[in-house]
PDB file of C-alpha atoms in Angstrom:
ATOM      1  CA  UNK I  15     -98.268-134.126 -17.729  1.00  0.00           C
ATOM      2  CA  UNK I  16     -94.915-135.827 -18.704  1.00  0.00           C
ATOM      3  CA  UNK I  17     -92.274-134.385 -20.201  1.00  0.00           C
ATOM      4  CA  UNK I  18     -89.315-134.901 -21.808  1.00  0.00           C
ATOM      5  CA  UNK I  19     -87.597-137.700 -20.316  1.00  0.00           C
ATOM      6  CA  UNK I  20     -83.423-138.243 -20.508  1.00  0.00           C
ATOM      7  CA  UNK I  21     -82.445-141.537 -19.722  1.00  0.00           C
ATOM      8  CA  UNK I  22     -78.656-142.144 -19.306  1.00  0.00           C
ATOM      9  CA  UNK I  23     -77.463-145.406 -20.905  1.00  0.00           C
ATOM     10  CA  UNK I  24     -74.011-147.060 -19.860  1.00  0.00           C
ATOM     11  CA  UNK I  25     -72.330-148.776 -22.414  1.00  0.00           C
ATOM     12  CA  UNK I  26     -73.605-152.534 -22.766  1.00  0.00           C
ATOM     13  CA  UNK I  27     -76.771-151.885 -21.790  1.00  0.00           C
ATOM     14  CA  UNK I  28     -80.275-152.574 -23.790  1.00  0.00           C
ATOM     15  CA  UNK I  29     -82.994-150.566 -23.468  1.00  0.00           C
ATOM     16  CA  UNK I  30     -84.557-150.892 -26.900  1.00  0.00           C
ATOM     17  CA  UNK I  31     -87.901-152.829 -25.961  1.00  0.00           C
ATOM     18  CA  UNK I  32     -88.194-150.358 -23.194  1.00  0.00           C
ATOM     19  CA  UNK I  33     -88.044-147.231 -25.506  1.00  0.00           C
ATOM     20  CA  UNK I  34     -90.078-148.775 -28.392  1.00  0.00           C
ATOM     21  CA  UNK I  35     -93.040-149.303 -24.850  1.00  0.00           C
ATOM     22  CA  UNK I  36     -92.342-145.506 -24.058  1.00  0.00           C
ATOM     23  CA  UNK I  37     -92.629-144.687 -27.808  1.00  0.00           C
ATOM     24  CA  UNK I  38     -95.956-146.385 -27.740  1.00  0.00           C
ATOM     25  CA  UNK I  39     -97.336-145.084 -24.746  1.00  0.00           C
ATOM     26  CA  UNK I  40     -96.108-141.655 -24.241  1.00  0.00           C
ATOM     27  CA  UNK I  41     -96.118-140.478 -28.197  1.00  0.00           C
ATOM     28  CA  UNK I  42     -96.201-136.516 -26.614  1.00  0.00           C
ATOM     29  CA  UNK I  43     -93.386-137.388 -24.215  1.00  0.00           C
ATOM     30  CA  UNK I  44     -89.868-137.035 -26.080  1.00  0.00           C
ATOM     31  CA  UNK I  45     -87.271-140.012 -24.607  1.00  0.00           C
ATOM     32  CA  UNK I  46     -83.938-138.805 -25.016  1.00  0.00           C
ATOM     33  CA  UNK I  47     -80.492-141.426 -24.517  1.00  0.00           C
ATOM     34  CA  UNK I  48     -77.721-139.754 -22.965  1.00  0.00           C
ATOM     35  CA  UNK I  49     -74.636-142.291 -22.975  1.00  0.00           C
ATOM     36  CA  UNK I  50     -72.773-142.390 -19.933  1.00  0.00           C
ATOM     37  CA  UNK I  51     -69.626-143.911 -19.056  1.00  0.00           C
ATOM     38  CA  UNK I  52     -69.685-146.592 -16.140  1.00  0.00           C
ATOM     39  CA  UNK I  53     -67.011-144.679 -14.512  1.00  0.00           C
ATOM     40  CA  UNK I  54     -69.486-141.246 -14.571  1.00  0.00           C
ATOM     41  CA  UNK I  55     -72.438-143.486 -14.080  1.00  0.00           C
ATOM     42  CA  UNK I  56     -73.508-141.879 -10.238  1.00  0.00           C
ATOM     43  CA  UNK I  57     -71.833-138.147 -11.352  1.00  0.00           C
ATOM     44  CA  UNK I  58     -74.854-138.200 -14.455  1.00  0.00           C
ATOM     45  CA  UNK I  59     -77.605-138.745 -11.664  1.00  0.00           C
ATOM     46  CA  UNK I  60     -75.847-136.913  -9.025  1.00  0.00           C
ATOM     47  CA  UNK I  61     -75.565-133.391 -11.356  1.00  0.00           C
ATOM     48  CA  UNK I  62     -79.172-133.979 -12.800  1.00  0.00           C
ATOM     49  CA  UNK I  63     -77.721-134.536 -16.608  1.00  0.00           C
ATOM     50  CA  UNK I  64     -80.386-137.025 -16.729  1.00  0.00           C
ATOM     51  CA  UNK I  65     -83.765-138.046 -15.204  1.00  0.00           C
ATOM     52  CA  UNK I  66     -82.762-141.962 -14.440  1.00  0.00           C
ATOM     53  CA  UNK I  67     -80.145-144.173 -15.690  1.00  0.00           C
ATOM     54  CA  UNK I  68     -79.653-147.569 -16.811  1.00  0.00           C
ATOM     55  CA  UNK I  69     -76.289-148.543 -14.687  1.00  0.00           C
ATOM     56  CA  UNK I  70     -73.958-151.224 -14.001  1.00  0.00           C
ATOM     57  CA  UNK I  71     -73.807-152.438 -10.277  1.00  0.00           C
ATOM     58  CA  UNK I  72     -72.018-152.031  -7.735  1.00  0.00           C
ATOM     59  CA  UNK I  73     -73.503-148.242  -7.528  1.00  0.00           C
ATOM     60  CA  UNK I  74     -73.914-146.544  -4.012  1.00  0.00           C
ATOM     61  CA  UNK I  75     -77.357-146.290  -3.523  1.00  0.00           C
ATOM     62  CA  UNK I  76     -77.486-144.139  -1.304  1.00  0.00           C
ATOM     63  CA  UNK I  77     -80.036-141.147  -2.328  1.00  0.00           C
ATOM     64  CA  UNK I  78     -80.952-143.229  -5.198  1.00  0.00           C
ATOM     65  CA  UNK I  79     -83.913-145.423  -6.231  1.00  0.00           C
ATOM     66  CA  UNK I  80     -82.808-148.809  -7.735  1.00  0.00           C
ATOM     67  CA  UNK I  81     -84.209-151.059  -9.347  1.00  0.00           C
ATOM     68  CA  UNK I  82     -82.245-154.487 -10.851  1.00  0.00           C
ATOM     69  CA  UNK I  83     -83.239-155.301 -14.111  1.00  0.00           C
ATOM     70  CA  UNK I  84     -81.221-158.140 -15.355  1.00  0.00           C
ATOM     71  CA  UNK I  85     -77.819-160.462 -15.126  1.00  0.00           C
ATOM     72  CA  UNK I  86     -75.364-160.821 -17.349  1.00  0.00           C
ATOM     73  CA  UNK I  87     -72.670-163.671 -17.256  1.00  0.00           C
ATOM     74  CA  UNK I  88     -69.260-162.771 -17.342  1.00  0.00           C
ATOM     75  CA  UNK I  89     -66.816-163.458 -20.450  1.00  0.00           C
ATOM     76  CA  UNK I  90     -63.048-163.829 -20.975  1.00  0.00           C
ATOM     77  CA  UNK I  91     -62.024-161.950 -23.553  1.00  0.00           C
ATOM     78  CA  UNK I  92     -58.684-162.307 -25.583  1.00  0.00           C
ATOM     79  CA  UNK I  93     -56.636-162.357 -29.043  1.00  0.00           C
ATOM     80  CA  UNK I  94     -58.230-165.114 -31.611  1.00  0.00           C
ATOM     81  CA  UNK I  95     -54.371-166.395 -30.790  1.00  0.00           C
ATOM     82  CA  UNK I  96     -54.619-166.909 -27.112  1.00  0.00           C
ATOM     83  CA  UNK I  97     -54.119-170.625 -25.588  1.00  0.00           C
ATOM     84  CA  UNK I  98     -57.414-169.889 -23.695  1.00  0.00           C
ATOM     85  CA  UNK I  99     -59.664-169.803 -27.198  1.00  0.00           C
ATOM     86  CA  UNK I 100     -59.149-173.916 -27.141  1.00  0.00           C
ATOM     87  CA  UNK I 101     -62.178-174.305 -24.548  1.00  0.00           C
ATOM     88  CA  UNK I 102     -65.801-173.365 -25.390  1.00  0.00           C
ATOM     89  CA  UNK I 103     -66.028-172.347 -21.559  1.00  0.00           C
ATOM     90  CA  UNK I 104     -63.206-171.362 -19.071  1.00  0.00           C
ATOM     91  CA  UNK I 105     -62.852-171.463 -15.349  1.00  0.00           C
ATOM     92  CA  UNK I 106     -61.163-169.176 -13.090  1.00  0.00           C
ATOM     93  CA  UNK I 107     -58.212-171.493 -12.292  1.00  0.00           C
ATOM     94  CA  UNK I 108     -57.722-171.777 -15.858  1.00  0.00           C
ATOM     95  CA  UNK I 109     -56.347-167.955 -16.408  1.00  0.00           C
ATOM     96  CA  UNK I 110     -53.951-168.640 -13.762  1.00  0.00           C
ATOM     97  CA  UNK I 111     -50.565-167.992 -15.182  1.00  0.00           C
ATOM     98  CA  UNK I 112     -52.071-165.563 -17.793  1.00  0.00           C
ATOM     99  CA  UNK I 113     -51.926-161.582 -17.834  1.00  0.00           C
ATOM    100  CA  UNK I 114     -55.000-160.072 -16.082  1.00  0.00           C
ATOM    101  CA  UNK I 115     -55.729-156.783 -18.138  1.00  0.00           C
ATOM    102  CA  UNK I 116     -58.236-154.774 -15.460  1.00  0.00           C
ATOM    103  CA  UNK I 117     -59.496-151.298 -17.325  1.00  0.00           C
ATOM    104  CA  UNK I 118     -60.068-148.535 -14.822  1.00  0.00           C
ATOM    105  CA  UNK I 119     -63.931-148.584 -15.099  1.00  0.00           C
ATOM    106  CA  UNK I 120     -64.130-152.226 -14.530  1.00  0.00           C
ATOM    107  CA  UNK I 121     -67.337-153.433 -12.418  1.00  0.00           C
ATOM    108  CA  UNK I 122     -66.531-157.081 -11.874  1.00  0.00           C
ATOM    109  CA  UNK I 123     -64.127-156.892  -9.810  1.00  0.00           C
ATOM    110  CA  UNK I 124     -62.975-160.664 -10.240  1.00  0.00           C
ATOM    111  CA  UNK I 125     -59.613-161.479  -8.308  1.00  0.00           C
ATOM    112  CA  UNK I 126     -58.550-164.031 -10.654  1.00  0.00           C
ATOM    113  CA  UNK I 127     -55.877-166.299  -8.401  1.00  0.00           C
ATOM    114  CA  UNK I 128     -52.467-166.801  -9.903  1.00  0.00           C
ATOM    115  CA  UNK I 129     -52.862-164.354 -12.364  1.00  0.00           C
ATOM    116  CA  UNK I 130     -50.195-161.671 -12.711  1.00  0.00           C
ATOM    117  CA  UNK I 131     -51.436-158.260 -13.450  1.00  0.00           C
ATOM    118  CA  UNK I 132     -49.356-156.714 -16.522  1.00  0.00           C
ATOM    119  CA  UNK I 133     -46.278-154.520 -16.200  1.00  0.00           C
ATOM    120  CA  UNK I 134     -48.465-150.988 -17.603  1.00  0.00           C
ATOM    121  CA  UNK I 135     -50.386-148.807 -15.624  1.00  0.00           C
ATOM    122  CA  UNK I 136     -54.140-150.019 -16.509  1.00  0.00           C
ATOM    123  CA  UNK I 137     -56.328-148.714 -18.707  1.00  0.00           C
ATOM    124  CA  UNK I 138     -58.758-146.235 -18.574  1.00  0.00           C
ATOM    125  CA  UNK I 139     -61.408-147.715 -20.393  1.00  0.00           C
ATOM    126  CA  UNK I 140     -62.832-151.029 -21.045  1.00  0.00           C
ATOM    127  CA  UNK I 141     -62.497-149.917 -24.992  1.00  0.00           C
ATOM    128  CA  UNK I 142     -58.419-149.385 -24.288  1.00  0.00           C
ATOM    129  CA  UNK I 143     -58.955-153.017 -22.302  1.00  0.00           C
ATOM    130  CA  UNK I 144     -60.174-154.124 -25.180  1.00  0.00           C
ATOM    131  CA  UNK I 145     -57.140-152.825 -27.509  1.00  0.00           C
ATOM    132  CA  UNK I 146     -54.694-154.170 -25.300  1.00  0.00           C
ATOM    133  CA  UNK I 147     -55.724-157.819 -25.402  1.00  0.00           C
ATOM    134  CA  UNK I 148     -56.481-157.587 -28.824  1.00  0.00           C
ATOM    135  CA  UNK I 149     -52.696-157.232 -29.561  1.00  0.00           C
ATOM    136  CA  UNK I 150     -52.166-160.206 -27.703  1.00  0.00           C
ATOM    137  CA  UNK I 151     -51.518-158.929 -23.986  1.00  0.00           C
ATOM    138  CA  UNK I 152     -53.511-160.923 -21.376  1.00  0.00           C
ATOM    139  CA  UNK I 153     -57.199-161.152 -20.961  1.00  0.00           C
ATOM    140  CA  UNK I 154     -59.942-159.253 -20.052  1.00  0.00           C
ATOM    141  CA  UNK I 155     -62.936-159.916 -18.186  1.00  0.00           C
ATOM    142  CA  UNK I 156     -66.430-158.361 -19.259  1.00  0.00           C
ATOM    143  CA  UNK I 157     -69.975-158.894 -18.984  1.00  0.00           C
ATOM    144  CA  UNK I 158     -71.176-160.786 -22.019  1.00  0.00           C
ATOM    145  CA  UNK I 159     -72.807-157.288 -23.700  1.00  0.00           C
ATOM    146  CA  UNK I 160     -69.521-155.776 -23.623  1.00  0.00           C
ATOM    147  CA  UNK I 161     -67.533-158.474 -25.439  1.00  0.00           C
ATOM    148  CA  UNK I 162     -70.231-157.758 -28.114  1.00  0.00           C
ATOM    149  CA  UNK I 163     -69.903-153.975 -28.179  1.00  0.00           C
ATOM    150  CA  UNK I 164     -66.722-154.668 -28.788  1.00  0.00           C
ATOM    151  CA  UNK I 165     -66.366-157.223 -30.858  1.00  0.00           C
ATOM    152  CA  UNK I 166     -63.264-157.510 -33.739  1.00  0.00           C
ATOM    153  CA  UNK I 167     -62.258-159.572 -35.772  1.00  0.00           C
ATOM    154  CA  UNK I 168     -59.140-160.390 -33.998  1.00  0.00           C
ATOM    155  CA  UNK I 169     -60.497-160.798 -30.914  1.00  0.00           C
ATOM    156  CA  UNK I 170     -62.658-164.205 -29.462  1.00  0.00           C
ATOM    157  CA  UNK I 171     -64.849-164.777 -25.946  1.00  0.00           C
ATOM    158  CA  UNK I 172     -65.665-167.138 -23.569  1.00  0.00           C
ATOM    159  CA  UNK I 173     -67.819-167.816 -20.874  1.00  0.00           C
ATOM    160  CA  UNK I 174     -66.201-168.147 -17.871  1.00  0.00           C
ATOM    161  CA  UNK I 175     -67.762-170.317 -15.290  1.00  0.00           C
ATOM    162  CA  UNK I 176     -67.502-169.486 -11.483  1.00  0.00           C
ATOM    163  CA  UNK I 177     -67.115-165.900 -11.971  1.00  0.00           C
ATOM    164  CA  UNK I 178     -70.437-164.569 -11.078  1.00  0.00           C
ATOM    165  CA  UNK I 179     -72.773-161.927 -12.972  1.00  0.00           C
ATOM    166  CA  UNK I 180     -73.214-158.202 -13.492  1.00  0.00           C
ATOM    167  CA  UNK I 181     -76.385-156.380 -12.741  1.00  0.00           C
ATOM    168  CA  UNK I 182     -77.886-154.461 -14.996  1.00  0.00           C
ATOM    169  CA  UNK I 183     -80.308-151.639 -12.590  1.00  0.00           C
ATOM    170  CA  UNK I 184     -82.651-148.527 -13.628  1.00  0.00           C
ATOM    171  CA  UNK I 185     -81.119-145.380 -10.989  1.00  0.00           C
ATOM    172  CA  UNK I 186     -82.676-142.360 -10.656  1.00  0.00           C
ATOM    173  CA  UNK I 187     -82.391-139.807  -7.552  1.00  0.00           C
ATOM    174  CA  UNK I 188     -84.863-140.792  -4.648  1.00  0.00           C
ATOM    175  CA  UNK I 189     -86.016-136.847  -4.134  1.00  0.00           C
ATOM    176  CA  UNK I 190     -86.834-136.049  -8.007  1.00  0.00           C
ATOM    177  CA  UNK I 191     -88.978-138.912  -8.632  1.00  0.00           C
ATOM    178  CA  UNK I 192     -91.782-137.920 -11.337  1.00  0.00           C
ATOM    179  CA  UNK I 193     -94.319-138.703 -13.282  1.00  0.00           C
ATOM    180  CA  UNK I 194     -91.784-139.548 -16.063  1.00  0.00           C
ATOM    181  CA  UNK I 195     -89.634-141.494 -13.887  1.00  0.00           C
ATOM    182  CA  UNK I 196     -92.652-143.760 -12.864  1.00  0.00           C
ATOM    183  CA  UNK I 197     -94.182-144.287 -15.886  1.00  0.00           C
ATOM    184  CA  UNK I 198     -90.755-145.469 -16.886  1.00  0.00           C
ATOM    185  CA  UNK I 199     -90.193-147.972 -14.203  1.00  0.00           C
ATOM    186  CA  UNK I 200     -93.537-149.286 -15.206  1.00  0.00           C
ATOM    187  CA  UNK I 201     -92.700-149.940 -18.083  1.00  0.00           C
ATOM    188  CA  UNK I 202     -89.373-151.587 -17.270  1.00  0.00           C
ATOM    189  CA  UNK I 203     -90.900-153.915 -14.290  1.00  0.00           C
ATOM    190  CA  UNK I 204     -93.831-154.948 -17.504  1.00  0.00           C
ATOM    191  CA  UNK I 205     -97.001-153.274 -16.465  1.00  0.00           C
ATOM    192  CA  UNK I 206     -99.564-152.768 -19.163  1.00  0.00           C
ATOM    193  CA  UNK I 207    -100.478-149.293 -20.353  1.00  0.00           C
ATOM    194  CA  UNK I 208    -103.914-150.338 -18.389  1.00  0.00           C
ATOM    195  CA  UNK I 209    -102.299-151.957 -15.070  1.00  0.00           C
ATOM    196  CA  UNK I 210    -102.440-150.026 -11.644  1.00  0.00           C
ATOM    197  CA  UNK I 211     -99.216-149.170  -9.934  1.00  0.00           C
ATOM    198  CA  UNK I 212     -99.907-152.211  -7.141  1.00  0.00           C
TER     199      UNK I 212
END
């Protein structure tokens, strides 16, 4: 029998067609979202505060199940007043010059050549990132979900071309696997209620 199921959800991250699927099939099994910072994202597996995650790579797998569920394209973000909102899409060699804001919990990891890194000790969060650039200090770089998570008013995106993707994955501890867990990742990879596990 399942039971209740807690799924840890980093900021960014989507899981609503996935719930609405357990919702559906598992009506007796409660699904529980536990949000997790990216920075806390292996500590929540690691101390059992949930049964799997949805994460942001790079994650050590080691003792952990993973499986990648999708990409997401990577996005400058800066003041509606920045130079850089003149192009619809930006390329790495265009930042250089500019203020590279990097929070703490970032998972790009771009190095963005020529760009100077600001004269503050970084931020601790991607929201504080976000704060920063929004007054008009540098630019940020984000997967695309995150510039809309955060989204204000004074604050405007771009794609930025070259810079690669972040991957979205489903975690969950390789020795607690159960029958929660798989019915989950069935769901997730799009079996049917009626499919087999092949």
């Amino acid at each position: 029998m399942v039971g209740r199921f807690r799924l840890g959800v980093v900021p960014g991250t989507t899981p609503g067609k996935w719930i609405d699927a357990w919702k559906e099939r598992m009506p007796r099994a409660p699904l529980e979202l536990v949000p997790i910072a990216v920075s806390d994202q292996r500590a929540a597996l690691d101390e059992n505060r949930v049964d799997a995650a949805l994460v942001r790579l790079p994650l050590s797998a080691d003792g952990l199940h993973l499986v990648s569920l999708y990409e997401e394209v990577a996005v400058v973000v800066t003041s509606v007043d920045s130079s850089l909102t003149a192009a619809d899409e930006l390329e790495i060699s265009d930042l250089s010059g500019e203020v590279h804001v990097v929070p703490e919990d970032d998972t790009l990891v771009l190095q963005i050549p020529g760009a100077h890194a600001p004269r503050f000790a970084p931020p601790t969060t991607t929201e504080d990132a976000v704060a920063t650039v929004a007054a008009g200090v540098g630019f940020l770089v984000v997967p695309m979900s995150i510039a809309r998570l955060y989204h204000r008013k004074d604050l405007a995106s771009r794609p930025l071309l070259g810079a690669g993707t972040s991957t979205v994955a489903l975690a969950w501890n390789a020795d607690a696997t159960t029958p929660a867990i798989e019915a989950f990742v069935g769901i997730v990879r799009g079996r049917t209620a009626n499919s087999s596990r092949a």
